[in-house]
Amino acid sequence: MKLVHPLMKYVRPGAISTATCAGCGDGIMAQAVLRAIDELELNIDDFVFVSGIGCAGWIPSPFFNADTLHTTHGRPIAFASGVKLARPDRKVVVISGDGDLAAIGGNHLIHAARRNIGMTVICANNGIYGMTGGQVAPTTPLGLKTTTTPYGNVERAFDLCALVEAAGASYVARWTTYHARGLTRSVKKALTKRGFSFIEVLSQCPVQYGRRTGVGNAVAMMKGYKENSLSVKKAASLNEEELKNKIIVGELVDKDSPELTEEIEKVRRIHE
Amino acid sequence: MGKEILTGVYFMQGDIACAEGALAAGCKFFGGYPITPASEIAERMAERLPQVGGVYIQMEDELASIAAVVGSSWTGAKSMTATSGPGISLMQENIGYAVATETPCVLINVQRGGPSTGIPSIHLQGDIIQARRGSHGEYKIIALAPASAQEMFDFTIDAFNLAEKYRTAVFVLADAFVGHTREEVIIPEPEEIYRVQRKLPEAGSSEGKIRGFLDEDIAPMPIFGHGFKTHVTGSCHNDFGQRNVIDAEALDYYIKRLNNKISKRAHEIISVSQDMDGKEVALISYGSCYRAAREALNILEDEGMRQVGSFRLITVWPFPRVQIQELARKVKSIIVLENNLGQITPYVEAAAGGQAEVIFLPPRVLGTLHDPHAIVDKVKEVIP
Amino acid sequence: MIEIDEDLCKGCEICVAFCAKDVLEMSDKFNKKGVHPPLVVREEDCNLCGNCMLYCPDLAIVVAEEEESG
């Protein structure tokens, strides 16, 4: 008997095999998002997936068989804001990379979180520019040698979750591809959460990160995620020194705040 | 609910008339960022859109503004932004995206003095070429140039209709003079206002079978939220929106289809107004310069010089090359009035092809209106 | 049971590495992409944890309980 992958029904005809390199974590993320939709029994036709430029932009586009808007570099959240504002009944999900969302698009990320607009942003953080050939990113660890930091990275890495939390998001979580089950749980939560939800996913780039920096292949990178991560609960009992170079995984923010499109609707009702 | 169309006679600023024109056209989404001399449009839209069930959003910058406009347009909303030169510079990449993805949207550029920060409140026709070619790659654009507050109303409606009909980004190239001038504006009865509605695929069109892109006869727009499972990309794509980033043949097809959509219909889009029958000299103008041309013609007529006429570009882009070719065969001289250092003049020269003498005439001081007497003097040099 | 769509496999070996019961091994043969897909070698040890399916970046692995025949 031939088994059919239960998530294949969400894949755009002709879009398999995935666009990513062998062992790329983005495929694990794609699966986690689709599994969350499947487990919630949501209709994928109620979604609009928006992505930007970079490897992670290909997670939903063209892979997901739904309305997908593949935008310019850095701007998916701004495009997605237009979609959500004009059609608040849509489930709007942005899936893109750390360079796209936090470097060139960082301004849109913080302002969408500030507005608490009802969308989910899932950021594939591979710590590097993969598609363009392994250049330094704002998420690259201090000291790492990349193709544009041949003497080692002299800049500190961004803590994206802290950034988005400070900007006012209703839901923030961090996972790695190793934590695919926790990630799926968080995506389910994010998709049903009122307001702006943000999930950072450390996602291995075995080609431009693992190979060039000597960290190793996809398996070694995922084992690294496993070994270096701590739960939010565990991390709470440790000091700064003990948390150095650790990845804190789990839910970081889960709160209720007014959502932008609902507030706009209230203003409109005054005129009815 | 408030009214979309405020029928009546008003003493109204150009920017406000523009906003009212947008609402009359059915605009339901405005994404913008404050900038002089266009902020009044945003302010009016912020007040009025909630009254008519629309959405106003002030984005964090102009890059986000145009992005939100494109995003909202893909849900079916008639969408616009309004800004000035520096804002347009920031929007350029996503203007290309709007053209490439065939997204109807209206871009109001209330031009100001540049380059760079320049002078915010002084008008200059500095962005004419930028409007045509400011984004990268090979594409066509439609641009209208209003000369009065009334035309800020009328041309904004026209811009929406063109954007919806041809599924593309359409510019209204106003300037600080037109935007900030207060004068009579007549808003007609709703039934007198022509509104183009977007062509959509038939409901229930089977997914993956919708030719939603690259049709020279303008494909129906497979907007979001109807189960069309549309794939929209600014990358090279085919008629179905499927990306192809490996074939030069695909790129050739993509570029030519997008461009032909406009160039093959240029005759429908191009709008000029002229009174050139039996004239020897043409005053070519567009936007606010048309006002000075009109006044110069009044003076010349009073002086009995009736050999001079006006040829006005209502659409600056697509450029009325054929119409100017015909004009050049009939007249001795063409005087091109522009409030810049000559942005369309080379296009006029190319179209005239040596058939008529082409003279460029800016105002004595850039950023001011032409002195009509200076135009009259130039005419007298041509016909002593 | 475990089913592998060999031609979707890119040979990353994640499934082999994260199988809790050492059920999978990389095979010697080449698939259409020119890489070695994994092979189910000890299916009787499989506890249906689903790690291989969960981690496969290419949706190439399906794990499901055996349907009872008849």
Coordinates of N, CA and C in Angstrom, one line a residue, chain C residues 1-68:
Chain C
M1 N 4.2 1.4 9.8 CA 5.1 1.2 8.7 C 5.8 2.6 8.2
I2 N 6.9 2.4 7.6 CA 7.6 3.6 7.1 C 7.7 3.5 5.6
E3 N 7.3 4.6 5.0 CA 7.5 4.6 3.5 C 8.3 5.8 3.1
I4 N 9.3 5.6 2.2 CA 10.2 6.7 1.8 C 10.0 6.9 0.3
D5 N 9.7 8.2 0.0 CA 9.6 8.5 -1.4 C 11.0 8.9 -1.8
E6 N 11.7 7.9 -2.3 CA 13.2 8.0 -2.6 C 13.5 9.2 -3.4
D7 N 12.7 9.5 -4.4 CA 13.0 10.5 -5.4 C 12.9 11.9 -4.8
L8 N 12.2 12.1 -3.7 CA 12.1 13.4 -3.0 C 13.3 13.6 -2.1
C9 N 14.0 12.5 -1.8 CA 15.1 12.6 -0.8 C 16.3 13.4 -1.4
K10 N 16.9 14.2 -0.6 CA 18.1 14.9 -1.0 C 19.4 14.4 -0.3
G11 N 19.2 13.3 0.5 CA 20.3 12.7 1.1 C 20.9 13.4 2.3
C12 N 20.2 14.1 3.0 CA 20.7 14.9 4.1 C 21.1 14.1 5.4
E13 N 20.5 12.9 5.5 CA 20.8 11.9 6.6 C 20.2 12.3 7.9
I14 N 19.4 13.4 8.0 CA 18.8 13.8 9.2 C 17.9 12.6 9.8
C15 N 17.2 11.9 8.9 CA 16.3 10.9 9.4 C 17.1 9.8 10.1
V16 N 18.2 9.4 9.5 CA 19.0 8.3 10.0 C 19.6 8.7 11.4
A17 N 20.0 10.0 11.5 CA 20.7 10.5 12.7 C 19.7 10.6 13.9
F18 N 18.5 11.0 13.6 CA 17.5 11.2 14.7 C 16.5 10.1 14.9
C19 N 16.8 9.0 14.3 CA 15.9 7.8 14.5 C 16.3 7.2 15.9
A20 N 15.4 7.2 16.8 CA 15.7 6.7 18.2 C 16.0 5.2 18.2
K21 N 15.6 4.5 17.2 CA 15.7 3.0 17.3 C 16.7 2.5 16.2
D22 N 17.4 3.4 15.5 CA 18.4 3.0 14.5 C 17.7 2.1 13.4
V23 N 16.6 2.5 13.0 CA 15.8 1.7 12.0 C 16.3 2.0 10.6
L24 N 16.9 3.2 10.4 CA 17.2 3.6 9.0 C 18.8 3.5 8.8
E25 N 19.1 3.3 7.5 CA 20.5 3.4 7.1 C 20.5 4.1 5.7
M26 N 21.6 4.7 5.4 CA 21.7 5.2 4.0 C 22.0 4.1 3.1
S27 N 21.3 4.1 1.9 CA 21.5 3.0 1.0 C 22.7 3.3 0.1
D28 N 23.0 2.3 -0.7 CA 24.1 2.5 -1.7 C 23.6 3.0 -3.0
K29 N 22.3 2.9 -3.3 CA 21.8 3.2 -4.6 C 21.6 4.7 -4.7
F30 N 21.5 5.1 -6.0 CA 21.3 6.5 -6.3 C 19.8 6.8 -6.7
N31 N 19.2 7.9 -6.2 CA 17.9 8.2 -6.7 C 18.0 9.1 -7.9
K32 N 16.8 9.7 -8.3 CA 16.8 10.5 -9.5 C 17.7 11.8 -9.3
K33 N 17.8 12.2 -8.1 CA 18.6 13.4 -7.9 C 20.1 13.1 -7.8
G34 N 20.4 11.8 -7.8 CA 21.8 11.4 -7.7 C 22.4 11.3 -6.3
V35 N 21.5 11.2 -5.3 CA 21.9 11.1 -4.0 C 21.5 9.7 -3.4
H36 N 22.1 9.3 -2.3 CA 21.7 8.1 -1.7 C 20.5 8.3 -0.7
P37 N 19.4 7.7 -1.0 CA 18.2 7.8 -0.1 C 18.4 6.8 1.1
P38 N 17.7 7.0 2.1 CA 17.8 6.1 3.3 C 17.0 4.8 2.9
L39 N 17.3 3.8 3.7 CA 16.7 2.5 3.5 C 16.1 2.1 4.9
V40 N 15.0 1.5 4.9 CA 14.4 0.9 6.2 C 15.1 -0.5 6.4
V41 N 15.9 -0.6 7.4 CA 16.6 -1.9 7.5 C 16.1 -2.7 8.8
R42 N 15.6 -2.0 9.7 CA 15.1 -2.7 11.0 C 13.7 -2.2 11.3
E43 N 12.8 -2.4 10.4 CA 11.4 -1.9 10.6 C 10.8 -2.5 11.9
E44 N 11.2 -3.7 12.2 CA 10.6 -4.4 13.4 C 10.9 -3.6 14.7
D45 N 12.0 -2.8 14.7 CA 12.4 -2.0 15.8 C 11.7 -0.7 15.9
C46 N 11.0 -0.3 14.9 CA 10.4 1.0 14.8 C 9.3 1.2 15.8
N47 N 9.3 2.3 16.6 CA 8.3 2.5 17.6 C 7.3 3.6 17.2
L48 N 7.3 3.9 15.9 CA 6.4 4.9 15.3 C 6.5 6.3 15.9
C49 N 7.7 6.6 16.4 CA 7.8 7.9 17.1 C 7.6 9.1 16.1
G50 N 7.9 8.8 14.8 CA 7.7 9.8 13.8 C 8.8 10.8 13.6
N51 N 9.9 10.7 14.3 CA 11.0 11.6 14.2 C 11.4 11.8 12.7
C52 N 11.6 10.7 12.1 CA 12.1 10.8 10.7 C 11.2 11.6 9.8
M53 N 9.9 11.4 10.0 CA 8.9 12.1 9.2 C 8.9 13.6 9.6
L54 N 8.9 13.8 10.9 CA 8.9 15.2 11.4 C 10.1 16.0 10.9
Y55 N 11.2 15.4 10.9 CA 12.4 16.1 10.6 C 12.8 16.1 9.1
C56 N 12.1 15.3 8.3 CA 12.5 15.2 6.9 C 12.1 16.6 6.2
P57 N 13.1 17.3 5.7 CA 12.9 18.7 5.2 C 12.1 18.6 3.8
D58 N 11.9 17.4 3.3 CA 11.4 17.3 2.0 C 10.1 16.5 1.9
L59 N 9.5 16.2 3.0 CA 8.2 15.5 3.0 C 8.3 14.1 2.3
A60 N 9.5 13.5 2.4 CA 9.8 12.3 1.7 C 9.5 11.0 2.5
I61 N 9.2 11.2 3.8 CA 9.0 10.1 4.7 C 7.6 10.1 5.3
V62 N 6.9 9.0 5.3 CA 5.6 8.9 5.9 C 5.7 7.7 6.9
V63 N 5.3 7.9 8.1 CA 5.2 6.9 9.1 C 3.8 6.7 9.5
A64 N 3.3 5.5 9.5 CA 1.9 5.3 9.9 C 1.7 3.9 10.5
E65 N 0.8 3.8 11.4 CA 0.5 2.5 11.9 C 0.0 1.6 10.9
E66 N 0.4 0.3 11.0 CA 0.0 -0.7 10.0 C -1.5 -0.9 10.1
E67 N -2.2 -0.8 9.0 CA -3.7 -1.1 9.0 C -3.8 -2.6 9.1
E68 N -4.7 -3.0 9.9 CA -5.0 -4.5 10.0 C -5.6 -5.0 8.8

